[in-house]
mmCIF file of C-alpha atoms and ligand atoms in Angstrom:
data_model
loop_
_atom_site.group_PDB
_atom_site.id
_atom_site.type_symbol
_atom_site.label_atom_id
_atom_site.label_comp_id
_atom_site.label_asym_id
_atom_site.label_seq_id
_atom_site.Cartn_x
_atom_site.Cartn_y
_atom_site.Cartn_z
ATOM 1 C CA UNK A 1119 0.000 0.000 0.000
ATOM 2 C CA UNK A 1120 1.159 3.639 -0.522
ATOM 3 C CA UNK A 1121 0.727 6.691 1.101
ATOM 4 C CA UNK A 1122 -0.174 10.090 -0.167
ATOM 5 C CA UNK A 1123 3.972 10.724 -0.323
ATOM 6 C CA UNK A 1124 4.484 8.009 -1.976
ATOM 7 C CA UNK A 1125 6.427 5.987 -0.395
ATOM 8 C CA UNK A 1126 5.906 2.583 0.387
ATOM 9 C CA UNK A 1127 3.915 1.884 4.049
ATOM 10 C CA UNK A 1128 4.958 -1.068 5.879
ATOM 11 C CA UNK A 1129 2.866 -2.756 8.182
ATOM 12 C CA UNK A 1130 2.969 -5.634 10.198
ATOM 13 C CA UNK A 1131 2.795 -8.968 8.013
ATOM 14 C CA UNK A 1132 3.044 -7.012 5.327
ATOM 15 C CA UNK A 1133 5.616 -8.843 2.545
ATOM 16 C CA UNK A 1134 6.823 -5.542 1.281
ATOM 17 C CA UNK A 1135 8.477 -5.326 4.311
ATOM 18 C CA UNK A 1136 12.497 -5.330 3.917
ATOM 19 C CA UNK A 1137 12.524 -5.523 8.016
ATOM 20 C CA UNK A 1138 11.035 -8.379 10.633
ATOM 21 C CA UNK A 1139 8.920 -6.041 11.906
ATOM 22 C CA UNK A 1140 6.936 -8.003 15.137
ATOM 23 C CA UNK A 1141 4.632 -5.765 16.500
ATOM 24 C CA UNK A 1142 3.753 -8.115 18.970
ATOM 25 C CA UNK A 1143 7.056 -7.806 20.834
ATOM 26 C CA UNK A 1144 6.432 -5.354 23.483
ATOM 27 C CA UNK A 1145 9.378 -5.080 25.307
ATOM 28 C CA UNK A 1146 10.102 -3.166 28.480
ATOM 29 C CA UNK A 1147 11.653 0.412 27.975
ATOM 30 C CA UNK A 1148 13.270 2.233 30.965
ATOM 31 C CA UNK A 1149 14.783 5.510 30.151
ATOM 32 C CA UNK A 1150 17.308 7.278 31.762
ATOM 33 C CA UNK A 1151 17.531 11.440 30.783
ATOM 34 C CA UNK A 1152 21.127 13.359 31.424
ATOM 35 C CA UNK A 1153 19.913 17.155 32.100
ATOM 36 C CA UNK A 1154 23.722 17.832 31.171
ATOM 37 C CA UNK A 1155 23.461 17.056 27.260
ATOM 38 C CA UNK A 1156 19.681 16.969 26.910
ATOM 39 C CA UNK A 1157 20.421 12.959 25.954
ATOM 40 C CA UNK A 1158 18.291 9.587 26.679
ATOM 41 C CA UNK A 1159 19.346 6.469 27.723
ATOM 42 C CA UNK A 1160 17.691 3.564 27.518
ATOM 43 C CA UNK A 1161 17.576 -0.335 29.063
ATOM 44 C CA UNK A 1162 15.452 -2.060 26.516
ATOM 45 C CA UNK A 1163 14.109 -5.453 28.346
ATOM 46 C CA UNK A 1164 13.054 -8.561 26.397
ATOM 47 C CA UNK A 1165 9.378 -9.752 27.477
ATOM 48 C CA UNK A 1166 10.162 -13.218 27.737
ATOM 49 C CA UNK A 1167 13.328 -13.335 29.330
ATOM 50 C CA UNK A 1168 15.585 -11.274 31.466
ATOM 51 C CA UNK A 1169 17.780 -10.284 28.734
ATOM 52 C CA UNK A 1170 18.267 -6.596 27.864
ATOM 53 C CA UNK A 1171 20.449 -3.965 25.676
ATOM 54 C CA UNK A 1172 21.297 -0.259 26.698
ATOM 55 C CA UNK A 1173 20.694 2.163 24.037
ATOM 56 C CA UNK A 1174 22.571 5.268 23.592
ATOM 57 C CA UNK A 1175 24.580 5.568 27.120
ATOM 58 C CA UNK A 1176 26.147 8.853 28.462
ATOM 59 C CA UNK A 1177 29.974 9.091 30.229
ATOM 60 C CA UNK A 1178 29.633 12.603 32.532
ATOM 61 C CA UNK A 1179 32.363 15.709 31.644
ATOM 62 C CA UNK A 1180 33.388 18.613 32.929
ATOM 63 C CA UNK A 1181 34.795 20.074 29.704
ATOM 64 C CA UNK A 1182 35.876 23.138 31.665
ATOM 65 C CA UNK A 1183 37.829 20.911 34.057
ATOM 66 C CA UNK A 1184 38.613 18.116 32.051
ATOM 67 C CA UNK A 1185 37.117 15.761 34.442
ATOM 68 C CA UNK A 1186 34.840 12.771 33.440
ATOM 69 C CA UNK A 1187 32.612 10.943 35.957
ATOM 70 C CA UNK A 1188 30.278 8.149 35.498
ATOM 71 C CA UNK A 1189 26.890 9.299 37.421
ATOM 72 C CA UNK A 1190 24.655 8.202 34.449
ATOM 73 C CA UNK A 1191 26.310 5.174 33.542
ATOM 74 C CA UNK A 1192 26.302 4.178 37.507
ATOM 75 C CA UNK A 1193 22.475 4.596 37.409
ATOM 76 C CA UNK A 1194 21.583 2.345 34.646
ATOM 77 C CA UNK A 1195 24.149 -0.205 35.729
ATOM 78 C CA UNK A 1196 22.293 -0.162 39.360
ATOM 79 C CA UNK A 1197 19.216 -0.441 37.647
ATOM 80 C CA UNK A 1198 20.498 -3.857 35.218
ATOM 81 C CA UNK A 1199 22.069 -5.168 38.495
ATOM 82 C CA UNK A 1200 18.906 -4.819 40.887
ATOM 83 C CA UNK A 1201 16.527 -6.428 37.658
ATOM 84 C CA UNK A 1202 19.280 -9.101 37.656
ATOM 85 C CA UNK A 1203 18.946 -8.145 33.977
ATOM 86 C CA UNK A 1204 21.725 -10.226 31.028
ATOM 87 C CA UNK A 1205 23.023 -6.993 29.270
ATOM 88 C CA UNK A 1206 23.717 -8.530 26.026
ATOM 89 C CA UNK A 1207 23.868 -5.493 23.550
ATOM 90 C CA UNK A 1208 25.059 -2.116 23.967
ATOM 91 C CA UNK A 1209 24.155 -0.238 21.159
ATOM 92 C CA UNK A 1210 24.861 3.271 19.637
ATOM 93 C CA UNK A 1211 23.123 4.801 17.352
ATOM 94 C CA UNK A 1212 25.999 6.786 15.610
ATOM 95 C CA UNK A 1213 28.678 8.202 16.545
ATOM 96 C CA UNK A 1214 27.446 11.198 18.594
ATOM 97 C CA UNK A 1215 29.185 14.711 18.666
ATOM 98 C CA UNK A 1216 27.193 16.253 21.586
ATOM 99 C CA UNK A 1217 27.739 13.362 24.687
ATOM 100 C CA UNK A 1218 30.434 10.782 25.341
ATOM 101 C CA UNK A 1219 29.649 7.191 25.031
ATOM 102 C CA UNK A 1220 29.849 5.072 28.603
ATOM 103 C CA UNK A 1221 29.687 2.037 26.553
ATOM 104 C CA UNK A 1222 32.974 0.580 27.287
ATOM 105 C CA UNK A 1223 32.694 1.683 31.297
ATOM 106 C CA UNK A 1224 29.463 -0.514 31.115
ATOM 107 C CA UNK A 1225 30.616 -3.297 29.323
ATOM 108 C CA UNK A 1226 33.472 -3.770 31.612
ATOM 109 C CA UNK A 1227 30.761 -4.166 34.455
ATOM 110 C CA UNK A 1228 28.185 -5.788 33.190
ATOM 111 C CA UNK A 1229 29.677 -8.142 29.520
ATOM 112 C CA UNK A 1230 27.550 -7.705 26.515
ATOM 113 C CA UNK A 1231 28.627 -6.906 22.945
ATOM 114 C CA UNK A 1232 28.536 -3.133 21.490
ATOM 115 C CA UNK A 1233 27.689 -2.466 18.578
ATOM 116 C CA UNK A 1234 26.965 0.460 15.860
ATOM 117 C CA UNK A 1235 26.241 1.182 12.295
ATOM 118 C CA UNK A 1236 29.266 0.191 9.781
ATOM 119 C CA UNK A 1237 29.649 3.456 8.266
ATOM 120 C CA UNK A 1238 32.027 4.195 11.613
ATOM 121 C CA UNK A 1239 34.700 4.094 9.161
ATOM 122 C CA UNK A 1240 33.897 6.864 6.910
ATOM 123 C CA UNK A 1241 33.298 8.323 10.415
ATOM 124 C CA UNK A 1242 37.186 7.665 11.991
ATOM 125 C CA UNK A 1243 38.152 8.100 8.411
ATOM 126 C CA UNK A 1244 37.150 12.061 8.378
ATOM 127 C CA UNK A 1245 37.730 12.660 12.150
ATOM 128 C CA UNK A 1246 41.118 10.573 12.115
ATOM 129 C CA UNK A 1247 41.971 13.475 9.631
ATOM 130 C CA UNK A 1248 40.824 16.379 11.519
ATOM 131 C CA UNK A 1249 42.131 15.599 14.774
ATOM 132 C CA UNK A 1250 45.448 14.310 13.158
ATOM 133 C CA UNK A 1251 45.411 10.889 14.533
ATOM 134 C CA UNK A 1252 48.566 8.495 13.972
ATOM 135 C CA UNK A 1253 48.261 5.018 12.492
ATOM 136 C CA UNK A 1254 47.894 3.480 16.200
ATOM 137 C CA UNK A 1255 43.954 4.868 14.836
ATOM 138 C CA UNK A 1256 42.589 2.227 13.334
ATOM 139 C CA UNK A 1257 40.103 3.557 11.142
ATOM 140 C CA UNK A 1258 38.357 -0.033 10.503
ATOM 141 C CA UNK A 1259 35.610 -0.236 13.164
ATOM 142 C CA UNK A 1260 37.700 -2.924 14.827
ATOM 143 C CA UNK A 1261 36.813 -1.244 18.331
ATOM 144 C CA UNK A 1262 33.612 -2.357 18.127
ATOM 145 C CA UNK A 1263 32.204 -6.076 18.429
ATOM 146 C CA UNK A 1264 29.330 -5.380 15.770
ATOM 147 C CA UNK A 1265 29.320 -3.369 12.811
ATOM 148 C CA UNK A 1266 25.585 -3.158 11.377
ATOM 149 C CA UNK A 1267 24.519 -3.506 7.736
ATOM 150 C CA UNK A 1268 21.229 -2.090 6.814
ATOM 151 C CA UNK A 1269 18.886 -5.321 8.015
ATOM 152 C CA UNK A 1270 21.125 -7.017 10.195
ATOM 153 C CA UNK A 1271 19.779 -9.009 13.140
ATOM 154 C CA UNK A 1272 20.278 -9.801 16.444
ATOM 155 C CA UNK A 1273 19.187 -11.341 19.518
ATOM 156 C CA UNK A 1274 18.069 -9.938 22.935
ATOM 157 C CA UNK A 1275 16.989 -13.069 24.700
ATOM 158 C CA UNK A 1276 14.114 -14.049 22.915
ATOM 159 C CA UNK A 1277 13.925 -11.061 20.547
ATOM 160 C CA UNK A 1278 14.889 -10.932 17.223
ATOM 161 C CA UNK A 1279 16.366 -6.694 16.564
ATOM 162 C CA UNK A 1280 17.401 -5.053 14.027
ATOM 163 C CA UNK A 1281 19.384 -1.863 12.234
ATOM 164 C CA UNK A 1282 17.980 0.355 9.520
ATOM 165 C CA UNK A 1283 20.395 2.453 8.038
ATOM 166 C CA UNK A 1284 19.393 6.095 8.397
ATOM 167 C CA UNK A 1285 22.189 7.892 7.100
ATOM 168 C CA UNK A 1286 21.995 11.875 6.675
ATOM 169 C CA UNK A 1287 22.560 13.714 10.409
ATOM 170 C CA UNK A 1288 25.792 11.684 9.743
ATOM 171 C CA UNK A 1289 26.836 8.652 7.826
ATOM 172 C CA UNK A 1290 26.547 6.125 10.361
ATOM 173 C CA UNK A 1291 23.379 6.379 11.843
ATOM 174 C CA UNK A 1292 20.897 3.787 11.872
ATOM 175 C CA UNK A 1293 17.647 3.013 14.100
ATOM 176 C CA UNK A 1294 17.320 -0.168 16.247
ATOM 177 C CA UNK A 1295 14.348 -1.601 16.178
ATOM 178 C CA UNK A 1296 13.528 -4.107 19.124
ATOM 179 C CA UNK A 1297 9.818 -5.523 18.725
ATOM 180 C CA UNK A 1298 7.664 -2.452 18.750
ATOM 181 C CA UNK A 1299 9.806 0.260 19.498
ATOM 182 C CA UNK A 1300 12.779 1.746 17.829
ATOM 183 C CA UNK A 1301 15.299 3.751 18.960
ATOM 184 C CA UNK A 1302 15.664 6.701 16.515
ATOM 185 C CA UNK A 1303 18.921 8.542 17.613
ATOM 186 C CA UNK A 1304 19.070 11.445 15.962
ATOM 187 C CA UNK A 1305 16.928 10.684 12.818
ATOM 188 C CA UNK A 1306 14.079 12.331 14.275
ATOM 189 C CA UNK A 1307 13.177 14.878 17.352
ATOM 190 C CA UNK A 1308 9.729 14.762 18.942
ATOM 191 C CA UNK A 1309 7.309 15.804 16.384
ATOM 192 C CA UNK A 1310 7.286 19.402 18.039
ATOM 193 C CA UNK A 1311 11.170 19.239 17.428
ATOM 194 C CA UNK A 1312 11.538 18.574 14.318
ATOM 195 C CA UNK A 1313 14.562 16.833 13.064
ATOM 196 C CA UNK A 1314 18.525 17.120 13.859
ATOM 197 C CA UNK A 1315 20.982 18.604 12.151
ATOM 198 C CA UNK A 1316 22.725 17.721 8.946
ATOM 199 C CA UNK A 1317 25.374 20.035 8.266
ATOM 200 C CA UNK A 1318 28.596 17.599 10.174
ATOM 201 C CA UNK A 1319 30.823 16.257 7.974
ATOM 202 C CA UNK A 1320 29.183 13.930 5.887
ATOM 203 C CA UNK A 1321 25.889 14.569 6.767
ATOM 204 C CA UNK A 1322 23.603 15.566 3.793
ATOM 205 C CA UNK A 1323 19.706 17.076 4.286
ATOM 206 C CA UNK A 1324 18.011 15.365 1.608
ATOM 207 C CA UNK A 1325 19.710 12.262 2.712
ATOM 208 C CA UNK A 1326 18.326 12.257 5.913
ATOM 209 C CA UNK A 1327 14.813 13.241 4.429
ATOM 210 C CA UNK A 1328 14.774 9.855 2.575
ATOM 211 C CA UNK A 1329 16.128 8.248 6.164
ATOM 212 C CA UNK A 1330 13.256 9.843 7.576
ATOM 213 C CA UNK A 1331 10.988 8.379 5.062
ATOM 214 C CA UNK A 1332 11.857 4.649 6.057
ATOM 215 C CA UNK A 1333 10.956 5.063 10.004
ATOM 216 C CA UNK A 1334 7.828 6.403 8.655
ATOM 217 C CA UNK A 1335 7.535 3.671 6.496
ATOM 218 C CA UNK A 1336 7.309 1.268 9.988
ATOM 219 C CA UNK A 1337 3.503 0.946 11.367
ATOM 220 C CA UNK A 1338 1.765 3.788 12.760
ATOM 221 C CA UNK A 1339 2.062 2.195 15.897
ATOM 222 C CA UNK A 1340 5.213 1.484 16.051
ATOM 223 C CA UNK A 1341 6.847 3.507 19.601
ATOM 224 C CA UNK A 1342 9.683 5.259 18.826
ATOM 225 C CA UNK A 1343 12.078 6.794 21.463
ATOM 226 C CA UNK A 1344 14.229 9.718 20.667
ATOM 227 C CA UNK A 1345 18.114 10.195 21.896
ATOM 228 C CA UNK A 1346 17.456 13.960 22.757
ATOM 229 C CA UNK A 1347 14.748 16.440 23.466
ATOM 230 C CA UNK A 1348 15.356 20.086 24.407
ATOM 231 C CA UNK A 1349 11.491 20.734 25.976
ATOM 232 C CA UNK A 1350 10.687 23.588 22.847
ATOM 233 C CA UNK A 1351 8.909 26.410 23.764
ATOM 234 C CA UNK A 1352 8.723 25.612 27.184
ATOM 235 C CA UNK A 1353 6.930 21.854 27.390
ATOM 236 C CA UNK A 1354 8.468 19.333 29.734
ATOM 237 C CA UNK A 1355 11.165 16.741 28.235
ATOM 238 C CA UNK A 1356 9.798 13.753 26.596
ATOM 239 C CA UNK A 1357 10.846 11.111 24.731
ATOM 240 C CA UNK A 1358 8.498 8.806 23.396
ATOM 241 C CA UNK A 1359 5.735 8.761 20.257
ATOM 242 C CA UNK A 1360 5.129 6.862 17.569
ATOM 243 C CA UNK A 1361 5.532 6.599 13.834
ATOM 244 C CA UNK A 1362 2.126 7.294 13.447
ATOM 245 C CA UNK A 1363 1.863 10.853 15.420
ATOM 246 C CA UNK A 1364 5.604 11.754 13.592
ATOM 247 C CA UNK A 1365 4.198 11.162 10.356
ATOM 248 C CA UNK A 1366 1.370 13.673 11.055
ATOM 249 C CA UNK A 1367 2.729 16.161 13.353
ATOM 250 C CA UNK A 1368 6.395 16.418 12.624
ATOM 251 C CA UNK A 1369 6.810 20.040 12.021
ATOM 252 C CA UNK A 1370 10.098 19.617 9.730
ATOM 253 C CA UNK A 1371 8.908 16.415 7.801
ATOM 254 C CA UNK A 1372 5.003 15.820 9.131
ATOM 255 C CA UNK A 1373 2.124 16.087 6.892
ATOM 256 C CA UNK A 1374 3.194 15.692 3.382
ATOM 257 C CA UNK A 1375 6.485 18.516 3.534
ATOM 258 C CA UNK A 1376 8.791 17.616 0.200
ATOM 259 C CA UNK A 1377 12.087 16.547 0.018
ATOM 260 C CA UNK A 1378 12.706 20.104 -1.631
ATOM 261 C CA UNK A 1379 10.787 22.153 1.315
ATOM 262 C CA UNK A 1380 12.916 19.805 4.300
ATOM 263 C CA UNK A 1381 16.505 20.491 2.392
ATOM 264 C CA UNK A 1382 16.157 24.464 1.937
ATOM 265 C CA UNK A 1383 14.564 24.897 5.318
ATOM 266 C CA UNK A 1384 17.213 22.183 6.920
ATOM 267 C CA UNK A 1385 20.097 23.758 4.964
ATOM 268 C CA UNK A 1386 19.464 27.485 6.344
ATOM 269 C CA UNK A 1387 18.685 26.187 9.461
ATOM 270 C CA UNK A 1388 21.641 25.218 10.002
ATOM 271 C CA UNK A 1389 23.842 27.312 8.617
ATOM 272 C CA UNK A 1390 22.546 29.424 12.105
ATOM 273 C CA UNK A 1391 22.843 26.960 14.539
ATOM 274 C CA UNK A 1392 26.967 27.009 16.532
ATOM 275 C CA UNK A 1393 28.751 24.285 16.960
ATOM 276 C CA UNK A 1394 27.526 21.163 20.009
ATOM 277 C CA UNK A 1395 28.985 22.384 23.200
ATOM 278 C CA UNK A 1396 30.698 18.806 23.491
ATOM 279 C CA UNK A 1397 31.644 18.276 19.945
ATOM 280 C CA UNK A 1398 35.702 18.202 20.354
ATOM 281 C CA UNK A 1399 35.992 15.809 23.220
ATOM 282 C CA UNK A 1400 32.383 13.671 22.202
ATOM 283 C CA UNK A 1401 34.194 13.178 18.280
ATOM 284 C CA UNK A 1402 37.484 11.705 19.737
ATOM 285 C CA UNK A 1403 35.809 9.275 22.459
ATOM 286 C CA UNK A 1404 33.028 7.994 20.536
ATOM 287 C CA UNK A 1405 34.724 7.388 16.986
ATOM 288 C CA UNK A 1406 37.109 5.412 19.871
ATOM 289 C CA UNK A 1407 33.924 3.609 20.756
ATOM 290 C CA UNK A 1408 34.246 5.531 24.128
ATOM 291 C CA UNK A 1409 37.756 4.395 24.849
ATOM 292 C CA UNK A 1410 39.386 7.837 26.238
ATOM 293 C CA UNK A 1411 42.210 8.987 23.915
ATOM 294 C CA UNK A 1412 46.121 8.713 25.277
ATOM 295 C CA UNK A 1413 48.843 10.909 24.118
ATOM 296 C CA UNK A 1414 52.401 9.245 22.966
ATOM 297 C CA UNK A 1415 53.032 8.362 26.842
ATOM 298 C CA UNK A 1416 49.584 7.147 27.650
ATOM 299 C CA UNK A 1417 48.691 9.797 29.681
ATOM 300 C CA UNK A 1418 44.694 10.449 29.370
ATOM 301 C CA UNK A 1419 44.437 13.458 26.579
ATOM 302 C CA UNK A 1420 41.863 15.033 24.690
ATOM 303 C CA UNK A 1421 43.186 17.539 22.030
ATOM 304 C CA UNK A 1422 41.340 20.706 20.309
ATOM 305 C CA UNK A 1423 42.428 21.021 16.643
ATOM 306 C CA UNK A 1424 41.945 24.688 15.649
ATOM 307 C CA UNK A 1425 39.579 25.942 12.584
ATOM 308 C CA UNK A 1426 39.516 22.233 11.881
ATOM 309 C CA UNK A 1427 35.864 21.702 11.857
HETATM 310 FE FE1 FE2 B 1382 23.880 13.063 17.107
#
């Protein structure tokens, strides 16, 4: 079936379907919001078992003081440990430049594999440039356990997840997709947020339009659960809607708004919008897969490359 943009809908048991969408997977979804970078966290529990994956997980920094701390991280491990929960994934969505990744602090804690989209390696590729990186760098993706294809699957206990590719806010991203909810990253904002921006390196508006276009594509009731939300004009911070309220309500790519209208009003949009707060220090851990960089004595170092980005 088609919709009035288009573009092919997907619905559950539908054969179109590139994905094995299960709509009948409701799995539990505990959230965890850092008032620091605006981000979400999430444990992601399988129904039938006591498996689970975190979702997007935040290391704490004082940029000013160079200091990082693990307050966030600390709370979601206390909350696997008390559920007696088997982390088994740890998943990023990309490779984000306003928060630094706890994934490894986790995984040292609690096991599990981590794992994110296998375009990291155009990522380390353009940041191993700009922050002048030597070939102890490996640009490959071989800090990670899993890279993702578009369609890959994987198992949370009794769960079968998987990645969609949603390249365009940069060239890694994809969505995870565990039963009925998905786990956008920065694909989409709340629909009274609009959409994130496209203007890093190797991000590309019209690009993530068409990204946008294939979590729409997912049924209407699919939940989806964003990475960030900043509370606009004034509202409290949430996190969670569905494909169905996105697709009519999404003020930068809701109700029928063209490829054409999203690029121009992305493109200027951006070109007004200053650089994340965190960028420097969140580009360096997380194309590390949250391993903190050393200098040549292996001393703890973060560098600032000037006019590089
Ligand atoms: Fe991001």
């Amino acid at each position: 079936m088609f919709n009035g943009a288009g573009s092919v809908r997907l619905t559950e048991g539908d054969t179109m379907s590139p994905y094995p969408v299960n709509m009948s997977v409701k799995p539990d979804v505990r959230a965890f919001f850092d008032d620091a970078t605006n981000t979400i966290s999430y444990v992601v529990k399988d129904p039938e078992s006591n498996a689970c994956a975190v979702v997007d997980s935040v290391m704490d920094i004082d940029y000013a003081a160079g200091r990082i701390s693990f307050d966030h991280a600390d709370a979601i491990i206390k909350d696997i440990r008390e559920r007696e929960l088997d982390l088994q994934w740890i998943i990023e969505t990309h490779v984000h430049a306003d928060h630094l990744s706890a994934a490894p602090y986790i995984q040292q804690q609690l096991g599990g594999k981590l794992g994110i989209g296998a375009n990291i390696r155009v990522v380390q590729e353009t940041f191993g440039k700009i922050f002048n990186e030597g070939t102890e760098f490996q640009r490959d993706g071989s800090q990670f356990d899993k890279l993702f294809e578009d369609g890959d699957t994987y198992q949370v206990g009794s769960m079968t997840c998987f990645a969609i590719f949603t390249p365009g806010h940069t060239p890694a991203c994809m969505v995870h997709v565990m039963g009925d909810a998905a786990f956008v990253g920065d694909t989409l904002f709340m629909p009274d947020g609009g959409s994130a921006r496209a203007d890093f390196p190797g991000g590309d508006a019209g690009v993530l339009y068409d990204s946008i276009q294939k979590v729409l594509s997912l049924p209407d009731e699919m939940r989806l659960f964003m990475c960030h939300d900043y509370g606009p004009n004034g509202r409290d911070i949430r996190w969670e809607t569905t494909v169905g309220d996105e697709r009519r309500f999404n003020i930068h790519v809701g109700a029928g708004k063209t490829r054409e209208e999203f690029i121009k009003f992305r493109t200027e949009r951006d070109a007004q919008l200053d650089m994340p707060r965190l960028i420097l220090p969140s580009l360096q851990v997380n194309m590390r897969a949250g391993q903190l960089p050393k200098d040549q004595s292996g001393r703890l170092m973060l560098k600032v490359p000037l006019n590089g980005l």
